[in-house]
Coordinates of C-alpha atoms in Angstrom, one line a residue:
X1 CA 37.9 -7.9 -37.5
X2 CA 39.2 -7.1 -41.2
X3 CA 41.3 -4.2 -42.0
X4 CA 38.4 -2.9 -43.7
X5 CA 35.9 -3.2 -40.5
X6 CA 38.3 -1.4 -38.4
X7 CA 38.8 1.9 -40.9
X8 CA 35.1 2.1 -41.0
X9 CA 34.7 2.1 -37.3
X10 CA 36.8 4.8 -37.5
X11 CA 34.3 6.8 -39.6
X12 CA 31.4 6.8 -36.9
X13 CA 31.1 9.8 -35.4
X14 CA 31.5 11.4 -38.8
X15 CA 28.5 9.0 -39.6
X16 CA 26.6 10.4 -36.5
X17 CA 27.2 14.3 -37.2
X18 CA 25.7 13.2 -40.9
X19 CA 22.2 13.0 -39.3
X20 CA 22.6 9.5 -37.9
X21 CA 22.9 7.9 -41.2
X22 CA 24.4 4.7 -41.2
X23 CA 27.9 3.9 -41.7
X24 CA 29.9 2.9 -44.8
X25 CA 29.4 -0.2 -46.3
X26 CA 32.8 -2.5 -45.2
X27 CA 32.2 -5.9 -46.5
X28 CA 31.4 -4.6 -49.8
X29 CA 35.1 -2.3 -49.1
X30 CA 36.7 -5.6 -47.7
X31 CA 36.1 -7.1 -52.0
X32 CA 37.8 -4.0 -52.9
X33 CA 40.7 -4.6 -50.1
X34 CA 40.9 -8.1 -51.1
X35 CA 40.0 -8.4 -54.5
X36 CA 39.9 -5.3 -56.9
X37 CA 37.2 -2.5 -57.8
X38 CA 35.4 -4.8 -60.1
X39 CA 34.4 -6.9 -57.3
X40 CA 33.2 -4.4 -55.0
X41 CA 31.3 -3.9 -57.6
X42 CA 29.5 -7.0 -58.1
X43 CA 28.5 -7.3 -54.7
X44 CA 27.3 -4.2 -54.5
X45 CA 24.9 -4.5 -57.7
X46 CA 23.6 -8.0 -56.4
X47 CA 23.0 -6.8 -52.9
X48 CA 21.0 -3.8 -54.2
X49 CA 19.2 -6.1 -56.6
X50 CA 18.6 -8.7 -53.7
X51 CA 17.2 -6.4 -51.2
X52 CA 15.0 -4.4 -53.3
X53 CA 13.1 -7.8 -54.7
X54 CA 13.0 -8.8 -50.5
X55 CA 12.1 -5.7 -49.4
X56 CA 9.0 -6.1 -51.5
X57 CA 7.9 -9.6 -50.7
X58 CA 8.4 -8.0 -46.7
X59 CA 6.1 -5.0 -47.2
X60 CA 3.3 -6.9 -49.0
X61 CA 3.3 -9.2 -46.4
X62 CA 2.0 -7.4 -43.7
X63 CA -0.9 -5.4 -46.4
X64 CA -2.7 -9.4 -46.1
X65 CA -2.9 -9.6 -42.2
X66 CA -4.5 -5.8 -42.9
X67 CA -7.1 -6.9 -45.2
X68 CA -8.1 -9.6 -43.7
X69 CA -8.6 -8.2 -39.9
X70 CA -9.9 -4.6 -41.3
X71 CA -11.4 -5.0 -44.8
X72 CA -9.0 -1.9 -45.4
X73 CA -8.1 -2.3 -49.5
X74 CA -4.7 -4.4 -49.9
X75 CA -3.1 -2.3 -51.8
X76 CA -4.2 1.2 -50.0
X77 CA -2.3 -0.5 -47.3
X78 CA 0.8 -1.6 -49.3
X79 CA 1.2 1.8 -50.4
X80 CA 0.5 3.2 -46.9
X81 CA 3.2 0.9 -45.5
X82 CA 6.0 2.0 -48.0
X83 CA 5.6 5.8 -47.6
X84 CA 6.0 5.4 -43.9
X85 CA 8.8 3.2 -43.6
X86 CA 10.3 5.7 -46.2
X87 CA 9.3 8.4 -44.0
X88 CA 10.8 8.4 -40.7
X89 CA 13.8 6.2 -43.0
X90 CA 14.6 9.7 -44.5
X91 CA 14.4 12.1 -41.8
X92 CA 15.9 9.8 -39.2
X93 CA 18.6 7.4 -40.5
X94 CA 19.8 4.7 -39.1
X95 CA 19.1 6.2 -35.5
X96 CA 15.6 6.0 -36.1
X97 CA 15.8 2.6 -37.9
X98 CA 17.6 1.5 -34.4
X99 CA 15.4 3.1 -32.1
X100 CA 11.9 1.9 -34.0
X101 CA 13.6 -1.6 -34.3
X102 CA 13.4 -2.0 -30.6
X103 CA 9.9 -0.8 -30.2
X104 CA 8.9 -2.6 -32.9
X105 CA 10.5 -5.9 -30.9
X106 CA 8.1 -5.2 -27.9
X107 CA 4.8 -5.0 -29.8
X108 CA 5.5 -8.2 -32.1
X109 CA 5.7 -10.2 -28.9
X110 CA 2.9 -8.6 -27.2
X111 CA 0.9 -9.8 -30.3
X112 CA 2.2 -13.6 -30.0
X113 CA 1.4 -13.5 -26.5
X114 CA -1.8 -12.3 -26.9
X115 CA -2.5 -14.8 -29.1
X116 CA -0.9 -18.0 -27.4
X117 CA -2.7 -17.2 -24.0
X118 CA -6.1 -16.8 -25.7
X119 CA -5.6 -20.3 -27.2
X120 CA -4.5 -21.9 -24.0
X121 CA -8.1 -20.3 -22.6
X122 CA -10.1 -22.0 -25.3
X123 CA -8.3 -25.4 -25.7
X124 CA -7.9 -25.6 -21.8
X125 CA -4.2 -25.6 -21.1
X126 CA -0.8 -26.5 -23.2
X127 CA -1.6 -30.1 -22.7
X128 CA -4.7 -30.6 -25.3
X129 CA -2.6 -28.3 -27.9
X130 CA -0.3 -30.8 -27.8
X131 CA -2.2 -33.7 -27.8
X132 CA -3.7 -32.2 -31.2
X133 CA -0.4 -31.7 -32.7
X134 CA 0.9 -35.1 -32.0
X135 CA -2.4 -36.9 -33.0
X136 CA -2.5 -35.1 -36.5
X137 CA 1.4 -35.5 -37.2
X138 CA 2.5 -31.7 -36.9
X139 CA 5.1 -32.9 -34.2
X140 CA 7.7 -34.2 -35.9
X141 CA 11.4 -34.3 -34.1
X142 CA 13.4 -36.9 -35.3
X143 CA 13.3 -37.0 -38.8
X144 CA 16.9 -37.8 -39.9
X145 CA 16.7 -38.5 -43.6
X146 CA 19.8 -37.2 -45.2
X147 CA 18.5 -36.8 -48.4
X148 CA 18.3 -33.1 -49.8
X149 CA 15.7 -33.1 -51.8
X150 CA 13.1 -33.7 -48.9
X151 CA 11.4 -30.0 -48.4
X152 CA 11.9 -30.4 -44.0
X153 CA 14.3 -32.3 -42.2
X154 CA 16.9 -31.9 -39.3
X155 CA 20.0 -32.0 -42.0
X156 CA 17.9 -29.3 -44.4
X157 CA 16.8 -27.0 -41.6
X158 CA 20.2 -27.6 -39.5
X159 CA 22.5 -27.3 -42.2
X160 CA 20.6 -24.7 -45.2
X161 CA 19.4 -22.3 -42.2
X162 CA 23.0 -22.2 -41.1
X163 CA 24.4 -21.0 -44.6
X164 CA 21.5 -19.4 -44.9
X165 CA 21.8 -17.5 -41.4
X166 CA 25.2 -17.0 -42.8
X167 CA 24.8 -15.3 -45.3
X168 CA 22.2 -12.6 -44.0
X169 CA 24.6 -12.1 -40.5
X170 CA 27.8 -11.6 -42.5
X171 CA 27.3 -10.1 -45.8
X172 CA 24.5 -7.9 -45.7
X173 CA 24.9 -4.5 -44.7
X174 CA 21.2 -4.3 -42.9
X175 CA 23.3 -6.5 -40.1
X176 CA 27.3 -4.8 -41.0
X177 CA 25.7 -1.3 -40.5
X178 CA 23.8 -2.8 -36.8
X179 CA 27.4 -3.6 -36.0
X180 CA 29.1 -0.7 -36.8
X181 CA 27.0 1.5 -35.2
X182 CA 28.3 -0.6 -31.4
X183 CA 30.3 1.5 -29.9
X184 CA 33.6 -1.7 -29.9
X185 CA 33.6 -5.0 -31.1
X186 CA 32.9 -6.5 -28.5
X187 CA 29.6 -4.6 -27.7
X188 CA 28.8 -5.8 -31.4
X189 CA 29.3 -9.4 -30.7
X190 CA 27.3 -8.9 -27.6
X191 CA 24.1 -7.6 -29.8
X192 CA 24.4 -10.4 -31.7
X193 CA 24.0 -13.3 -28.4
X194 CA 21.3 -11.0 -27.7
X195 CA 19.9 -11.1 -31.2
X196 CA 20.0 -14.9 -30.7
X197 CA 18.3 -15.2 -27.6
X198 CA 15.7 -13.1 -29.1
X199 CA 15.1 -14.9 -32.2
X200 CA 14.7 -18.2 -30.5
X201 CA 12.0 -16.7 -28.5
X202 CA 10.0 -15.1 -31.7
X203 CA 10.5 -18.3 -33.5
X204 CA 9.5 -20.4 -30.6
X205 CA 5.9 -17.9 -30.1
X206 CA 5.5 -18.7 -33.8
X207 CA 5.6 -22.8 -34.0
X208 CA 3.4 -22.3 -30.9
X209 CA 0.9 -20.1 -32.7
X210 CA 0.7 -22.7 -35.8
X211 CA 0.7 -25.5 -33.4
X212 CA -2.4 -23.6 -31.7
X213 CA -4.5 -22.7 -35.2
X214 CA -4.0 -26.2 -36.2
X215 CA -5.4 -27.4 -32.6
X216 CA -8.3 -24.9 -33.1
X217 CA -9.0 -25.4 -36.8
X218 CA -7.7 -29.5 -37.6
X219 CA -11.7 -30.3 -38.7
X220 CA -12.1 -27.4 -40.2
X221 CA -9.4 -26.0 -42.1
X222 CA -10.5 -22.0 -43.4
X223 CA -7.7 -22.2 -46.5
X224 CA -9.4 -25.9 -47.6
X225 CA -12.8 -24.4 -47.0
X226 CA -11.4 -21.2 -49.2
X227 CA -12.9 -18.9 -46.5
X228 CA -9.4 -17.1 -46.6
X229 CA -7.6 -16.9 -50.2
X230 CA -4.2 -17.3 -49.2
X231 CA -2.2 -19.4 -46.7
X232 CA -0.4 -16.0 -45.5
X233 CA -3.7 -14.6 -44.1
X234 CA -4.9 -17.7 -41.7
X235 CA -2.6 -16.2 -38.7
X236 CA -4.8 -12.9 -39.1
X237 CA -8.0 -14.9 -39.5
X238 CA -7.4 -17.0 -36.1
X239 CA -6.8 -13.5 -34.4
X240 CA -10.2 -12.0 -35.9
X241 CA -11.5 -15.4 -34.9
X242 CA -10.8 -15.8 -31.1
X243 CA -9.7 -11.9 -30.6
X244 CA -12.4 -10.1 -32.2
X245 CA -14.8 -9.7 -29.4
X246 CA -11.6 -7.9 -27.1
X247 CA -11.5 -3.9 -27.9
X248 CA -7.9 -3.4 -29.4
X249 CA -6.5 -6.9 -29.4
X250 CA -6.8 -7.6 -33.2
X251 CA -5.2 -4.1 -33.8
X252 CA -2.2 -5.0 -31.6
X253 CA -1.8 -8.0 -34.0
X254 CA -1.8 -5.8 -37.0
X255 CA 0.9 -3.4 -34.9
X256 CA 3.2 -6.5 -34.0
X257 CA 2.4 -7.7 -38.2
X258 CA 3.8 -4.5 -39.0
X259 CA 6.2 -3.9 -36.4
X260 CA 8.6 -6.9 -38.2
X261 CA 7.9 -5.2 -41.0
X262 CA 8.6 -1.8 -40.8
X263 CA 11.9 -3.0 -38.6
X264 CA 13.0 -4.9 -42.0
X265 CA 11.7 -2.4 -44.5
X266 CA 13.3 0.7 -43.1
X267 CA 16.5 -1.3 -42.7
X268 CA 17.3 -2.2 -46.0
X269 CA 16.2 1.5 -47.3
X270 CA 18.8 2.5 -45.1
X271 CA 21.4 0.4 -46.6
X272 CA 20.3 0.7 -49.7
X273 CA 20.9 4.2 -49.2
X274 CA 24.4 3.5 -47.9
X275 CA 25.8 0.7 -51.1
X276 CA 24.9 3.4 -53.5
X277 CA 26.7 5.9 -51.9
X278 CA 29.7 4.4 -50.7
X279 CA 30.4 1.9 -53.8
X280 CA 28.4 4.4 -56.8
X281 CA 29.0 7.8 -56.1
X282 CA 32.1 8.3 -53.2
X283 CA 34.6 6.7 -55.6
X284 CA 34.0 8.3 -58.6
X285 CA 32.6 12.1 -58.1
X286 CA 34.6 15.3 -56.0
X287 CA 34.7 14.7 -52.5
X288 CA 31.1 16.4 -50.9
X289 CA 30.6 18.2 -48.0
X290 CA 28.7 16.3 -44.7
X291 CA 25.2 18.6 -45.9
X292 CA 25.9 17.6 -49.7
X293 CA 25.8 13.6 -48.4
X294 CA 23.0 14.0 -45.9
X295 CA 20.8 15.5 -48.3
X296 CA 22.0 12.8 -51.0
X297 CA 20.9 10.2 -48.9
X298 CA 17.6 11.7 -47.9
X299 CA 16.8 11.4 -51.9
X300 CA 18.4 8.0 -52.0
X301 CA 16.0 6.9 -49.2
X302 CA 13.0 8.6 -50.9
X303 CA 14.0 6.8 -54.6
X304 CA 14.3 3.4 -53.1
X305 CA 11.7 3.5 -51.0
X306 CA 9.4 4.2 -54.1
X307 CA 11.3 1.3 -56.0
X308 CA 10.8 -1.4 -53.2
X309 CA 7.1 -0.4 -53.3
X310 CA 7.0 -0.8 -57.0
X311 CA 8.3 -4.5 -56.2
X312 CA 5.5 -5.8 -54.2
X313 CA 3.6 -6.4 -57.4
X314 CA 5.8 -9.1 -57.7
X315 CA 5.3 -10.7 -54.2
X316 CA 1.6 -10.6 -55.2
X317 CA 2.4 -13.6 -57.3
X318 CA 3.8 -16.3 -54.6
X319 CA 2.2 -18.6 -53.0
X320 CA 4.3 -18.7 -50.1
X321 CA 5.8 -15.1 -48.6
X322 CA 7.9 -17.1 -46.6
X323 CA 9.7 -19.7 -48.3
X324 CA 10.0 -17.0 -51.2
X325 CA 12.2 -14.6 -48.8
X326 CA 14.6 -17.6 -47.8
X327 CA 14.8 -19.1 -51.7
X328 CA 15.7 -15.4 -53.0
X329 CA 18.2 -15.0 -50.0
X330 CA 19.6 -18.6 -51.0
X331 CA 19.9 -18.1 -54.5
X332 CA 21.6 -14.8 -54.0
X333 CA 23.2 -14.4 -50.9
X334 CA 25.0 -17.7 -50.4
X335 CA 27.1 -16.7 -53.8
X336 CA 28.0 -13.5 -51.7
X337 CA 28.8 -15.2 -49.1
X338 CA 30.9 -17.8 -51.0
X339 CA 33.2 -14.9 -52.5
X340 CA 33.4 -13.6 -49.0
X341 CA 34.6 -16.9 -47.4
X342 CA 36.9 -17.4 -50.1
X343 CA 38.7 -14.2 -49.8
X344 CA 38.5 -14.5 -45.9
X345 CA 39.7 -18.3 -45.6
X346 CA 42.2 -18.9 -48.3
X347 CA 45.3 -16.7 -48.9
X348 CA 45.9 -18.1 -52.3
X349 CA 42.1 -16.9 -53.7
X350 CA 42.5 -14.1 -56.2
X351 CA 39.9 -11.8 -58.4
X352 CA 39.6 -14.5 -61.4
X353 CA 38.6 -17.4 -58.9
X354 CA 36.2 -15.0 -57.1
X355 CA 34.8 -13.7 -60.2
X356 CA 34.6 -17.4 -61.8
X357 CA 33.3 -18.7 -59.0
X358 CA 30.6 -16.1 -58.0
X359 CA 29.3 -16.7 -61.3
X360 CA 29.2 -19.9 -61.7
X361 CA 27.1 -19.8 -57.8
X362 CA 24.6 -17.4 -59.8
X363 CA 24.1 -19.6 -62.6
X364 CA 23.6 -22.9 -60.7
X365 CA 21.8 -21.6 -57.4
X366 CA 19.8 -19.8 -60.5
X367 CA 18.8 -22.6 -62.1
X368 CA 17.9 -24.7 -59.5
X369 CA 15.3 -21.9 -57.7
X370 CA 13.8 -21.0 -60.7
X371 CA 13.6 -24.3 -62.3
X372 CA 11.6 -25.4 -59.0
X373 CA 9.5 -22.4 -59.6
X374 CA 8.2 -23.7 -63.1
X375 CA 8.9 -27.6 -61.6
X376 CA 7.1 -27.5 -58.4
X377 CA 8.5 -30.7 -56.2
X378 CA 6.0 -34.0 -56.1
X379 CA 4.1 -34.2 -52.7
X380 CA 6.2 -37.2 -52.1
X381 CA 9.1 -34.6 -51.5
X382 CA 7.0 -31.8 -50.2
X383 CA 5.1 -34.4 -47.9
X384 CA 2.0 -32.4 -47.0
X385 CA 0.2 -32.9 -44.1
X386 CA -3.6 -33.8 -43.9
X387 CA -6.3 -31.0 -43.8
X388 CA -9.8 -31.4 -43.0
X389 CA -12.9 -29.4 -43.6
X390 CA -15.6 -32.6 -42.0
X391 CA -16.7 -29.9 -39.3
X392 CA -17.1 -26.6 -41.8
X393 CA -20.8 -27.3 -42.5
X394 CA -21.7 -27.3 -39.1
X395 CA -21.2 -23.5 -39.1
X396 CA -23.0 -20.5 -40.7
X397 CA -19.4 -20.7 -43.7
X398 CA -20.0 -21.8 -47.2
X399 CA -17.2 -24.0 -48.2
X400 CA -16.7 -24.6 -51.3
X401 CA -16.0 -28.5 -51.8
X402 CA -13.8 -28.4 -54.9
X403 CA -10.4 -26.3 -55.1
X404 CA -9.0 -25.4 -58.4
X405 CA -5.1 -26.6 -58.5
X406 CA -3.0 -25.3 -61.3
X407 CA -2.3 -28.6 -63.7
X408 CA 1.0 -29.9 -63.1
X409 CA 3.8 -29.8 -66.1
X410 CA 5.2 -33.0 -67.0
X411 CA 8.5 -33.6 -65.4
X412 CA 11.6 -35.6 -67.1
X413 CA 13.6 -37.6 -64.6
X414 CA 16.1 -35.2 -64.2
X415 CA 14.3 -32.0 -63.6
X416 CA 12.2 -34.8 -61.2
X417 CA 15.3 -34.7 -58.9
X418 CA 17.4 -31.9 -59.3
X419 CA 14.5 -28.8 -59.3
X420 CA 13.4 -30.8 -56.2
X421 CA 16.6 -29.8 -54.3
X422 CA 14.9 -28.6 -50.5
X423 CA 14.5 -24.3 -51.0
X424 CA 16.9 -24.3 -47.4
X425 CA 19.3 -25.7 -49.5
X426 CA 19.7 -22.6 -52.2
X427 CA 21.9 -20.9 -49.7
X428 CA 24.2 -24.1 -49.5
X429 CA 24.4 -24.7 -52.9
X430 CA 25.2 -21.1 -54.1
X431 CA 28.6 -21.0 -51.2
X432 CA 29.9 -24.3 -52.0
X433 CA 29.7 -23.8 -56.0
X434 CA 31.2 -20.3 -55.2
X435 CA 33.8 -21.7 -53.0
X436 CA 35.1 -24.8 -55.0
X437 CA 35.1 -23.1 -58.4
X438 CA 36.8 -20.0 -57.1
X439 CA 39.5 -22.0 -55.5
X440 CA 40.1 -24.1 -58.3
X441 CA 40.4 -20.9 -60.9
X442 CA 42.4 -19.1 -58.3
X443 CA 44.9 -22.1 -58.1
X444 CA 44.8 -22.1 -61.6
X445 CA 45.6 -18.2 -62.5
X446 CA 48.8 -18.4 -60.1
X447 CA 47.2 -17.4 -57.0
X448 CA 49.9 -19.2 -55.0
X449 CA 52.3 -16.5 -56.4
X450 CA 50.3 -13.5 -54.9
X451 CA 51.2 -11.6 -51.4
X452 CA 48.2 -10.9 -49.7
X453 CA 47.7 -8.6 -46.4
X454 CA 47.2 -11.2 -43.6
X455 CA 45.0 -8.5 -42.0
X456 CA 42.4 -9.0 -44.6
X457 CA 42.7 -13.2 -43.7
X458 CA 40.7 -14.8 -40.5
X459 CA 43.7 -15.9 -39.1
X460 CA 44.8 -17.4 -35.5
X461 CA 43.9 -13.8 -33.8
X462 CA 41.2 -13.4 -34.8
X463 CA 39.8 -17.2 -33.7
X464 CA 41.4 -16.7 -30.5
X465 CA 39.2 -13.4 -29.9
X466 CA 36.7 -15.3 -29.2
X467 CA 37.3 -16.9 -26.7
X468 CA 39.5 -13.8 -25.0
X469 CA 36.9 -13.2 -22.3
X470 CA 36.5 -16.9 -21.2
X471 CA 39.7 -17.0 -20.8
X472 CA 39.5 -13.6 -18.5
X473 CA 36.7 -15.8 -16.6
X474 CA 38.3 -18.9 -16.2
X475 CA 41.8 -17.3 -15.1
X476 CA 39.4 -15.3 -12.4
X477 CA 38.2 -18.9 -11.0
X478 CA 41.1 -20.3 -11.5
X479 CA 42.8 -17.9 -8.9
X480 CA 40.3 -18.3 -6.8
X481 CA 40.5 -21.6 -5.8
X482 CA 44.4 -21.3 -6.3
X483 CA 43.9 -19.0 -3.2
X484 CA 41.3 -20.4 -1.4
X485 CA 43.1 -23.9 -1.4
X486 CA 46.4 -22.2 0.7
X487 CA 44.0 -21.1 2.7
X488 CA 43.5 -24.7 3.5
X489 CA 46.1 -26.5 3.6
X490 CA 47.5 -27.0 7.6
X491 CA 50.2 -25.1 8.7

């Protein structure tokens, strides 16, 4: 744990008597530590910038599965969603954000249940899903093509989600706040194995829900037919679908919809919240009294929840909610993360490479995600699987035979290959430009010359941490047997 970490720690039970607001923002104090005050502030602005754009693509997301189960108006939901999460953001803090997340956990699995056990009743058991899946090419395990520029392969998923993952786990205060809030490290690294499990589980429940909807719609896909407008609302329409005739099962789904995103939203207000007051106001106004910051963060929490609500407009324009939320946390956070690892890994690394470096990650991870925006990749990169619609007009739906598709801009060689860069790849990108360009500035500006605190480097300690309590264990075992073999041996 870095120097800056452990004086935070230190800060909690102020934190707690503040109303339960979160505590101080370390990681952007660790640039500080390790850097200087311009780089503390850097991170800062791009984190606030970064959240508030994904905060909005998360709270119009949930407004679709709304109008599509209830008829309820998309935006009266949108706006509905926001002043809640802003709500119970304000008077709660980060207790409440904890304490919702958790509920919030148990009805978004109650929904994926729901709706895997109704679709093993109407296909007749795992085995037929399955057989669907396989027949129409949506199980696909071993493809090992190491080129990057193929949207889904083992290499993109294993290697971009794991910058990715990265990236939101270590240098994003929604997670550094979750951490702080542990009572000692080691309860903190405990959360996060637990977090783990967790997601495996949720991400598990939703391949099987796609793999189910394709089983149940593969001759008679409702976004071909354009009976639903958008990709993002066929989860919704399934559960309307097969769920609609069961009193209060399709509003669980809309609970568990909402439940991720109320858990995210009120989150990042939260930190939000926290950035601007530990990185904007703390360092350069007279010290305030615990009421003065409590208050100053209810209003903080009330201001960016009206600006993150402003920002779903902009979701409003993807195509795909998804991919959108991982590009933006590519292009964004694997620079932070880059100046981060830099700092953390090499002693020599001062505030021109990290400067140098994180802008040159901007500029390229930049480029790329937007160019791929105005390029969109060639289906021969994209590789999209077949949908039918040969079974819609035996039902009471008019399909509509012909789909409008914007026209596609012509595309020079090198925009050909270099915009079609996978979107798990932003993240990737972003750290290693960040990374090499930092390192080689930093050598360059004498950097080998500087004394740095080896507290605020990842040094042999702090690997060895790790791996402090299976060493407890196997020392246990070890003795043990140590004893249990003299017992043994003959007299």
């Amino acid at each position: 744990m870095t120097k800056g970490v452990r004086q935070q720690s230190q800060t909690r039970k102020a934190d707690r008597r503040r109303g339960g607001q979160a505590a101080a923002s370390p990681e952007r104090e660790y640039l500080e530590l390790r850097y200087n005050k311009a780089m503390r502030l850097t991170g800062a602005v791009l984190y606030v910038g970064l959240t508030i754009v994904y905060t909005g693509i998360v709270l119009y997301t949930p407004s679709l599965a709304l109008n599509q189960v209830t008829g309820f108006e998309l935006w009266g939901s949108v706006v509905a969603t926001g002043l809640v999460c802003t709500f119970y953001c304000t008077l709660g803090g980060l207790k409440a954000v904890i304490w919702t997340d958790v509920f919030h956990f148990v009805l978004t699995i109650s929904g994926f249940l729901a709706l895997i056990v109704q679709s093993l009743i109407i296909k007749g058991g795992l085995e037929n899903i399955l057989y669907d899946a396989q027949d129409g090419g949506r199980l696909e395990f071993w493809d090992f093509s190491p080129d990057p520029l193929q949207r889904h392969t083992f290499w993109t998923i294993t290697i971009g989600g794991t910058f990715t993952w990265l990236s939101v786990f270590g240098a994003n205060q929604c997670q550094v706040q979750r951490y702080l809030a542990c009572k000692t490290r080691n309860h903190a690294k405990l959360s996060l194995y637990i977090n783990l499990l967790a997601l495996w589980f949720i991400l598990c429940c939703a391949v099987f829900c796609g793999l189910s909807m394709y089983s149940l719609y593969k001759d008679c896909d409702p976004w071909t037919a354009q009976i639903v407008e958008l990709p993002d609302q066929l989860v919704p329409y399934l559960v309307v679908d097969i769920l609609g005739d069961f009193p209060g099962i399709p509003g669980l789904f809309v609970a568990a919809a909402y439940s991720a995103t109320l858990s995210t939203v009120s989150s990042s207000i939260n930190s939000l919240a926290v950035v601007t007051i530990e990185d904007f106001i703390k360092p350069y106004f007279s010290p305030m009294s615990e009421g003065h910051l409590s208050a100053l963060s209810m209003g903080l929490n009330l201001l960016f929840g009206a600006v993150c609500l402003s920002m779903a407009a902009v979701a409003s324009v993807m195509s795909s909610l998804l991919q959108a939320s991982l590009s933006i946390f590519g292009m964004y956070g694997g620079p932070l993360l880059g100046i981060f690892s830099l700092g953390i890994l090499l002693p020599f690394a001062n505030s021109k490479g990290a400067f140098s470096g994180f802008v040159c990650g901007i500029i390229v991870s930049s480029w790329v995600g937007i160019g791929s925006l105005i390029y969109p990749p060639s289906a021969h990169r994209t590789k999209p699987l077949h949908l039918s619609t040969a079974d819609c007009h035996q039902s009471n739906w008019t399909v509509v035979t012909t789909i409008a598709k914007p026209p596609t801009l012509p595309r020079p060689d090198f925009e050909d290959h270099w915009y079609s860069l996978s979107y798990l790849y932003f993240s990737t990108l972003g750290t290693l430009v960040t990374f090499i360009v930092g390192t080689l500035v930093s050598l360059s500006t004498g950097g080998l010359k500087q004394d740095v605190d080896r507290t605020l480097l990842f040094g042999k300690e702090d690997f060895m941490a790790n791996f402090v309590y299976l060493k407890s264990i196997a020392v246990i075992l070890y003795e043990r047997m140590r004893r249990r073999a003299q017992r043994t041996v003959p007299q």
